[in-house]
PDB file of C-alpha atoms in Angstrom:
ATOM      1  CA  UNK A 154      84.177  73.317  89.270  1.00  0.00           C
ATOM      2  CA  UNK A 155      84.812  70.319  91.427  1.00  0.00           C
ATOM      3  CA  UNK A 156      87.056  72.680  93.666  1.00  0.00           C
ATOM      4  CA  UNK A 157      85.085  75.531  93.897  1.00  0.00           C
ATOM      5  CA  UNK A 158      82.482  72.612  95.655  1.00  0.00           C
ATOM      6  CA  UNK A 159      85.060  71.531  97.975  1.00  0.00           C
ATOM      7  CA  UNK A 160      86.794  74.451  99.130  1.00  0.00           C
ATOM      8  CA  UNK A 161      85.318  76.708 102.412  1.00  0.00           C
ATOM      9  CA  UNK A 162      85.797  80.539 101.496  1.00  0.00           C
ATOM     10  CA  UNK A 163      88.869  80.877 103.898  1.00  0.00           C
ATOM     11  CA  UNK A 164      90.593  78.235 101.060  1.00  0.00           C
ATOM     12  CA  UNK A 165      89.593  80.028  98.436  1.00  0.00           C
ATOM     13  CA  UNK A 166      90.657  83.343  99.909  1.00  0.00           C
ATOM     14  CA  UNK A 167      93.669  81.884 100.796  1.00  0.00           C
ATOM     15  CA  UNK A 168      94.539  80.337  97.494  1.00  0.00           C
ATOM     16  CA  UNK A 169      93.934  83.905  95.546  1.00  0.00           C
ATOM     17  CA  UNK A 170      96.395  85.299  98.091  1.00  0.00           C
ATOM     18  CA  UNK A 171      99.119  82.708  97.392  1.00  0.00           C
ATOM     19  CA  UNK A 172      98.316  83.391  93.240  1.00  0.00           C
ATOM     20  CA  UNK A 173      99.187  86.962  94.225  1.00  0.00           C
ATOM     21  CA  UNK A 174     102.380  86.632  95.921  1.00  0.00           C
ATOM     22  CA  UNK A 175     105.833  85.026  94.304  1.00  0.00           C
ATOM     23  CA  UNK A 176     105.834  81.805  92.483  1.00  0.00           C
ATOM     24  CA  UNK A 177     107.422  80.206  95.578  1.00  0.00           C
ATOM     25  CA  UNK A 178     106.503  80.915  99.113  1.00  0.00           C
ATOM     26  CA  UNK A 179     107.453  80.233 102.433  1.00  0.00           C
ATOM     27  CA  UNK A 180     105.229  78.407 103.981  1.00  0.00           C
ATOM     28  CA  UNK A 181     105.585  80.250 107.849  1.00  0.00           C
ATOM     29  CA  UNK A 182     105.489  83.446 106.604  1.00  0.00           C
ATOM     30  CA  UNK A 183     102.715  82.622 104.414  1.00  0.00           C
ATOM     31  CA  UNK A 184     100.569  81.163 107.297  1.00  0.00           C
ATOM     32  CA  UNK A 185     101.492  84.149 108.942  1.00  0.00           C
ATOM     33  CA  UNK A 186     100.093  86.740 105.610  1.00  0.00           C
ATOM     34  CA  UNK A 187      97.007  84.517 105.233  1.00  0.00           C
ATOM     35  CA  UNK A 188      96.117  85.003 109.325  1.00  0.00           C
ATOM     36  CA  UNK A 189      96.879  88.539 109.144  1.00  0.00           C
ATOM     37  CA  UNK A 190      94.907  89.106 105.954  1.00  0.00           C
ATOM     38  CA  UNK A 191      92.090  87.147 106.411  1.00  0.00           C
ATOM     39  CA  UNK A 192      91.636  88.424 110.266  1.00  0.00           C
ATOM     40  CA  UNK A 193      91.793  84.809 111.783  1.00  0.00           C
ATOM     41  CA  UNK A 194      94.276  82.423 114.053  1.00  0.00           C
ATOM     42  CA  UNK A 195      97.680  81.445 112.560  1.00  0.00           C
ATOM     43  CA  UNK A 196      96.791  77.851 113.620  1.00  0.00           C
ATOM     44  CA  UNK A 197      93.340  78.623 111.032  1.00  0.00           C
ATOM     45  CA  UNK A 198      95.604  79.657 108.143  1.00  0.00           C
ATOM     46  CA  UNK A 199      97.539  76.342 108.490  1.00  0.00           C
ATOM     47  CA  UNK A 200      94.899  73.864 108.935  1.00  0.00           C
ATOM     48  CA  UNK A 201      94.216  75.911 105.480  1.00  0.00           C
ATOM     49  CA  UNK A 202      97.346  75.182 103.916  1.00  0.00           C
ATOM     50  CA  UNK A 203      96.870  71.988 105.071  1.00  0.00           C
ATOM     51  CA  UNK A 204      93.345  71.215 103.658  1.00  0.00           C
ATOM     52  CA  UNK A 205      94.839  72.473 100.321  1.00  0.00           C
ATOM     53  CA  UNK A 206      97.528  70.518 100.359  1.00  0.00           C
ATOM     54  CA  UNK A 207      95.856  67.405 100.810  1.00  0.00           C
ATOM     55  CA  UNK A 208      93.015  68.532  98.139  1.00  0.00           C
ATOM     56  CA  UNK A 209      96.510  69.112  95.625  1.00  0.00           C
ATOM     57  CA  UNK A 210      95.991  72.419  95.196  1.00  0.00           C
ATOM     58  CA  UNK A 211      99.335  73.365  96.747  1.00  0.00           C
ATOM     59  CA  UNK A 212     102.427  71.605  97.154  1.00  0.00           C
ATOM     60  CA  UNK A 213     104.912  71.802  99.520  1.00  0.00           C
ATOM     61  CA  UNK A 214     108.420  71.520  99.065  1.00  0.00           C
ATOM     62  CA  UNK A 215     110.074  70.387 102.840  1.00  0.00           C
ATOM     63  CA  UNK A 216     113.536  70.663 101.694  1.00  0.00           C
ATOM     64  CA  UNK A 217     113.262  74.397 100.986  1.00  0.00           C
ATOM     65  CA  UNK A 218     109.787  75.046 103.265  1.00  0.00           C
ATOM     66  CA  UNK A 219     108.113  76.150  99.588  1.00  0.00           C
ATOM     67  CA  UNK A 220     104.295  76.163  98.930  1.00  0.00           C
ATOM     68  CA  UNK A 221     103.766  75.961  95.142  1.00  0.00           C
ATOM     69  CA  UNK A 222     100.384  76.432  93.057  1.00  0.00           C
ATOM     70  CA  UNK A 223      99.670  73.215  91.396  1.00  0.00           C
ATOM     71  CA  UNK A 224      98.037  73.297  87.886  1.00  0.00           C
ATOM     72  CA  UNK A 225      94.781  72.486  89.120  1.00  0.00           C
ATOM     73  CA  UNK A 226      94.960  75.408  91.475  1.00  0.00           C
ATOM     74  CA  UNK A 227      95.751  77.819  88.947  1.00  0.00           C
ATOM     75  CA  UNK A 228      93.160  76.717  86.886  1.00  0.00           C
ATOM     76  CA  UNK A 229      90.859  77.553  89.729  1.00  0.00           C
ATOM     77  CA  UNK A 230      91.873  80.918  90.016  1.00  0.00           C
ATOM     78  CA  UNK A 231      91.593  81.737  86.163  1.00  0.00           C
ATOM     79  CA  UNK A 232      87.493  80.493  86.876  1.00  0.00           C
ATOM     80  CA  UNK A 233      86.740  83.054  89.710  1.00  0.00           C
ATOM     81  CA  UNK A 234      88.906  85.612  88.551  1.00  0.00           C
TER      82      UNK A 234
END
């Protein structure tokens, strides 16, 4: 509920893309899937990962350049889906 206030529709679109894909993702190539998928700028699709990241609905993993689904995010995804 709270999230679904917060988040702009390139967020959510963005975080139902990352539910689809593996458990772990790369965070370049995802930037690069979200601008291709979504039809805007690379530099759009990670001010996106940022926002989500600093909402914790992602987490990011710098040692292996990761982006996780936090619980919270998942949880999101179960309500609109």
């Amino acid at each position: 509920a709270l999230a679904s206030q917060k988040l702009n529709g390139t967020e959510k679109q963005a975080l139902l893309l990352l539910a689809q894909s593996e458990e772990k993702n790369n965070a370049t190539k995802t930037a690069k899937s979200i601008a291709t998928q979504l039809q805007c700028a690379e530099s759009t699709a990670w001010s996106t990962l940022r926002s989500l990241r600093s909402l914790g609905l992602i987490t990011y993993d710098e040692q292996n350049s990761t982006l996780t689904l936090s619980r919270s995010a998942r949880m999101f995804i179960k309500e609109v889906l």
